[in-house]
C-alpha cells in the first residue's frame, strides 16, 4: 500500500522499510527513497564508507550486514531485506487502549516515520466541537478524553447491530482521565441508559455556520449524540453537566473498529464462566478461555443477553474486561516488536476514528500516545458511574446517578486522585526530608499558624482556616491574606522550636516532608511566634489532604487493566 497515496506500486510493504536511526538507536519507518526523512533524522555522512552502512538511495539507509552464521537465515517470503532484530520494547509498560479510539494514539508512537504518520492523519476524521473541549493538548497537565462508541450501522456485515437508520447514538462511553504525573489513569464508563439533562449545544454545520441545538431534560445519555443533529461536542457538554468533569477531547469509533483491530492483533483472549449460545448476538463460546476476533469479537462486546441480568450495566462489565485483555495484548512483545502488526493496527484504527480538531494533527496524536505509554496497567482503573434504578419507573429500564457515591467518584477524578495504590516516584524523599515528619507532635489546640493564599482559588485561605478551626481543632490559626508571590506547591514554614507543631499540622493536612520548610517563625498580633502555611496551586479544597489520601466509596464495579477476569 502506498502510504503517500501517490500511485506507487501496491507491493510495497511499509513493514519492510524500517531503518536504524543512529542518533536515537531505534528503528524508524521510511517509506521510499524519495520520501522526506523521519522527523528525527540521523547525521549526514560523506558516503557509504563514512558510516559503515550500505546506502540504497538518498535519505534512506539500512543496517550494516551482519556476519554470516554457520547456517544462514532463510529470507521471509516477499521481503526485499532483513527485518531489524527484535529488541525489548520500552513500551512494555502500559499501552492504554479503549477500542478503536485509543488504538491510534498508542500506535503512532511505535509506527514512526513522519510521511507515514501524515498518511495516517489523512485517515482520521475531525469534528469542530468549539468550546466544548480544550483548544490544545498540554503534555504537562492531567487530561480527560471522552471515548465514544456509536451504534451507527456503517460498513459491510453490520446490519445486525445497532438501531436501523440510527444517526449514531452514544452507545458505549468511557471518560478516560490520565493523572498529571502519569502514575495512574481512570476509565469511567457512563451507561447509555443513564437519565441526564442535555444542555443547549452549539454545533458547526457542513457549510461552516453555527447552529444551537436546544437541550432537553430527563432523557437517556445516548441521546446526547445523533438526535436532532447533535455531535460529539454535545456529548462532551452532557458529561460536564452530569459529572462536573469537562472532557478536554473526544475520540469516536463505530462497530468496524472492534472487528478490524482484533483481527489485526490475531485475536483477543476472553473468558466466560459458563458456555454462551446467544441467538440474538450469534455469540457462541465454550466455558473458560477463548480467543475472539472480527465478527465474534464484536458479538462479545455487544451481547446483552448472555451475562448477568441481561442489562446494559452487565454488558459494561464485559466490555471493561475485554478492553483490559486488549490492552495486555497490545503491550505484549509479539505485538510491539512486529512492524507488520503495528502498521495493520494503525491503518485499521485511523479509518474507524473521529476526533476533535484540536488533536487531529499527527504531532498532537503522537504526543498523546507518548504520555499514555507512561501509565502502568496495574494503575489503570476501570469503573462505572455509581447508579440506582430510576425510581420514576415501574418497569426498570433506565438508571440515575447514585447521589451517595457518584459525587465522590467525580470529585476524585476532578482532583486527580488515583483509585489505586500508586508509587509516587516524584515524591520519594531523601532520609533527611522524610525525617521532618518523625518525632513528637503537639496537640491541635497548641498549633499556632497563619494561612496565606499563594496560588489557590480565591477564598481558599478563609475556607481552610474555617476547616482548621471548626473541624481540625487548630483554634490558634488566622488568615494572613495573599502571599507575596504564587507558588506551585503548598508549604509550611516553621522555626526549629516549632517542629512538634509542624508535624501535627502536616498530619492534619497530609503534607509531605518536602512541603515542610524549616526556617523562621513570624510574630503575630499578640507577639507570639507563628508558623506560615502557604496554599499553593496544588491545593484541592478545604479538608482535602494534599497527599491524595482520600477514602473512596465502595464501588459495585471496579477492576484494573492487569487483571484477567471471566464474564459471568
XYZ file of C-alpha atoms in Angstrom, residues 152-399:
248
model
C -24.401 3.636 13.692
C -24.596 0.903 11.039
C -21.679 1.540 8.717
C -19.696 -0.975 6.751
C -20.386 -4.442 5.459
C -21.742 -7.004 7.886
C -23.051 -4.569 10.495
C -26.752 -4.892 9.674
C -27.372 -6.943 12.796
C -26.060 -4.316 15.192
C -27.442 -1.023 16.435
C -30.681 0.699 15.563
C -31.680 0.584 11.913
C -31.324 4.054 10.415
C -29.673 5.412 13.576
C -27.777 8.684 13.213
C -25.252 7.199 15.594
C -26.061 7.407 19.294
C -23.561 7.422 22.174
C -23.863 3.686 22.755
C -20.613 2.985 24.645
C -18.997 5.815 26.608
C -15.792 5.930 28.630
C -14.363 9.055 30.228
C -10.614 8.465 30.397
C -8.754 10.550 32.981
C -4.946 10.475 32.890
C -3.196 11.800 36.004
C -0.865 14.767 35.792
C 2.142 12.702 36.937
C 1.115 9.803 34.620
C 1.285 7.382 37.552
C -2.350 6.297 37.081
C -5.474 6.613 34.963
C -9.196 6.049 35.461
C -11.584 4.813 32.761
C -15.094 5.735 33.907
C -17.907 4.045 31.964
C -21.089 6.090 31.539
C -24.226 3.938 30.999
C -26.097 4.776 27.826
C -29.396 4.450 29.759
C -28.375 6.968 32.426
C -31.030 9.696 32.789
C -29.419 13.111 32.288
C -30.098 16.693 31.273
C -28.641 17.528 27.858
C -27.674 21.225 27.704
C -28.029 23.573 24.734
C -25.321 22.732 22.259
C -23.669 24.798 19.529
C -22.687 22.706 16.503
C -20.770 23.527 13.331
C -22.643 22.729 10.127
C -21.055 21.451 6.896
C -21.104 24.964 5.405
C -19.243 26.345 8.431
C -22.234 28.073 10.022
C -23.115 27.612 13.688
C -26.371 26.129 14.930
C -27.547 25.878 18.533
C -29.486 22.690 19.257
C -31.828 23.146 22.240
C -31.220 20.986 25.277
C -33.673 18.674 26.959
C -34.169 17.203 30.432
C -34.720 13.717 31.795
C -33.574 11.688 28.777
C -31.133 8.851 28.175
C -27.458 9.768 27.899
C -27.138 8.118 24.476
C -29.438 10.786 23.008
C -26.654 13.356 23.514
C -25.268 12.212 20.157
C -27.155 11.892 16.879
C -30.598 13.154 17.879
C -31.534 16.465 16.196
C -28.065 16.704 14.694
C -26.153 16.633 17.989
C -22.440 15.997 17.532
C -19.744 14.717 19.902
C -19.407 18.207 21.350
C -22.949 17.839 22.694
C -21.959 14.576 24.366
C -18.929 16.281 25.906
C -21.154 19.053 27.279
C -23.540 16.455 28.692
C -20.663 14.733 30.516
C -19.635 18.060 32.034
C -23.241 18.802 33.020
C -23.685 15.378 34.641
C -20.333 14.851 36.381
C -18.771 18.286 36.688
C -15.763 16.918 34.768
C -15.034 18.701 31.498
C -13.648 16.427 28.770
C -10.680 18.015 27.004
C -11.010 15.939 23.840
C -13.037 13.108 22.316
C -12.359 10.035 20.194
C -15.184 8.180 18.473
C -15.325 4.861 16.647
C -18.035 2.587 15.253
C -18.586 -1.182 15.083
C -15.871 -1.660 12.454
C -13.122 -0.732 14.908
C -13.629 -3.782 17.121
C -13.692 -6.133 14.159
C -10.673 -4.772 12.293
C -8.479 -4.151 15.313
C -8.956 -7.538 16.931
C -8.187 -9.167 13.596
C -5.024 -7.090 13.283
C -3.660 -8.429 16.596
C -4.678 -12.023 15.779
C -7.473 -12.060 18.335
C -8.092 -11.099 21.959
C -8.274 -13.568 24.844
C -11.560 -13.602 26.783
C -13.029 -15.798 29.485
C -16.600 -16.797 30.386
C -17.709 -18.737 33.440
C -20.316 -20.732 31.522
C -20.869 -21.643 27.880
C -22.563 -18.964 25.784
C -25.058 -19.559 22.960
C -26.857 -16.273 22.308
C -29.161 -16.398 19.257
C -29.567 -12.611 19.240
C -25.897 -11.685 19.001
C -24.917 -15.078 17.481
C -22.160 -15.377 20.101
C -21.133 -18.970 20.787
C -18.328 -19.670 23.257
C -17.405 -22.643 25.440
C -16.896 -22.171 29.164
C -13.417 -20.981 30.046
C -10.921 -19.110 27.906
C -11.281 -18.379 24.190
C -9.722 -16.094 21.598
C -12.118 -13.879 19.655
C -11.587 -11.616 16.672
C -13.539 -9.893 13.956
C -17.278 -10.577 13.944
C -17.039 -12.796 17.020
C -15.229 -10.076 19.000
C -17.921 -7.551 18.121
C -20.619 -10.005 19.204
C -18.786 -10.469 22.512
C -18.796 -6.760 23.414
C -22.303 -6.170 22.030
C -24.204 -9.053 23.609
C -26.566 -8.236 26.478
C -28.417 -11.495 26.958
C -25.589 -13.870 27.832
C -24.348 -12.255 31.040
C -25.732 -11.207 34.430
C -29.201 -9.703 34.344
C -29.053 -9.170 30.574
C -28.823 -5.401 31.028
C -26.515 -2.637 29.881
C -24.656 -2.485 33.212
C -23.611 -6.121 32.907
C -22.553 -5.523 29.322
C -20.353 -2.651 30.532
C -18.529 -5.046 32.878
C -17.875 -7.410 29.970
C -16.611 -4.548 27.815
C -14.225 -3.443 30.552
C -12.827 -6.968 30.830
C -12.453 -7.097 27.043
C -10.594 -3.777 26.968
C -8.242 -4.909 29.725
C -7.409 -8.018 27.691
C -6.919 -5.941 24.564
C -4.510 -3.684 26.437
C -2.479 -6.668 27.584
C -2.361 -7.992 24.025
C -1.197 -4.619 22.748
C 1.559 -4.414 25.373
C 2.874 -7.892 24.571
C 6.262 -8.167 22.902
C 4.727 -10.108 19.992
C 2.740 -7.020 19.042
C 5.187 -4.261 19.923
C 8.101 -5.778 18.006
C 6.107 -6.563 14.870
C 6.169 -3.741 12.302
C 3.577 -5.598 10.233
C 1.086 -5.759 13.112
C 1.677 -2.135 14.060
C 1.037 -0.960 10.512
C -2.137 -3.055 10.216
C -3.376 -1.721 13.546
C -2.636 1.871 12.641
C -4.476 1.577 9.339
C -7.482 -0.117 10.932
C -7.710 2.304 13.838
C -7.421 5.527 11.891
C -10.026 4.540 9.306
C -12.566 3.990 12.095
C -11.624 7.091 14.095
C -13.128 10.569 14.512
C -11.548 13.118 16.890
C -11.898 16.794 17.759
C -9.901 19.205 15.619
C -7.585 20.150 18.467
C -5.950 16.693 18.400
C -6.408 15.860 14.724
C -2.791 16.640 13.815
C -0.184 13.903 13.706
C 2.155 15.641 16.139
C -0.573 16.042 18.753
C -1.720 12.433 18.440
C 1.841 11.255 18.865
C 2.246 13.437 21.970
C -0.866 11.841 23.480
C 0.474 8.396 22.655
C 3.767 9.035 24.393
C 2.001 10.319 27.516
C -0.330 7.309 27.642
C 2.594 4.893 27.378
C 3.843 6.130 30.744
C 0.838 4.747 32.668
C 1.327 1.248 34.218
C -1.554 -1.164 33.550
C -1.795 -2.036 37.243
C -2.753 1.567 37.937
C -5.410 1.890 35.215
C -8.778 1.512 36.923
C -11.975 0.572 35.072
C -15.119 1.581 36.931
C -18.659 2.763 36.198
C -20.686 5.774 37.287
C -22.445 4.647 40.505
C -26.143 4.358 39.665
C -29.527 3.311 41.030
C -32.643 2.108 39.223
C -34.763 5.028 38.090
C -37.346 5.452 40.910
C -39.802 7.057 38.483
C -40.219 3.797 36.545
C -42.332 0.791 37.434
C -40.629 -1.322 34.796
C -36.953 -0.691 35.342
C -35.269 0.339 32.091
C -33.099 3.319 32.973
C -30.827 4.410 35.828
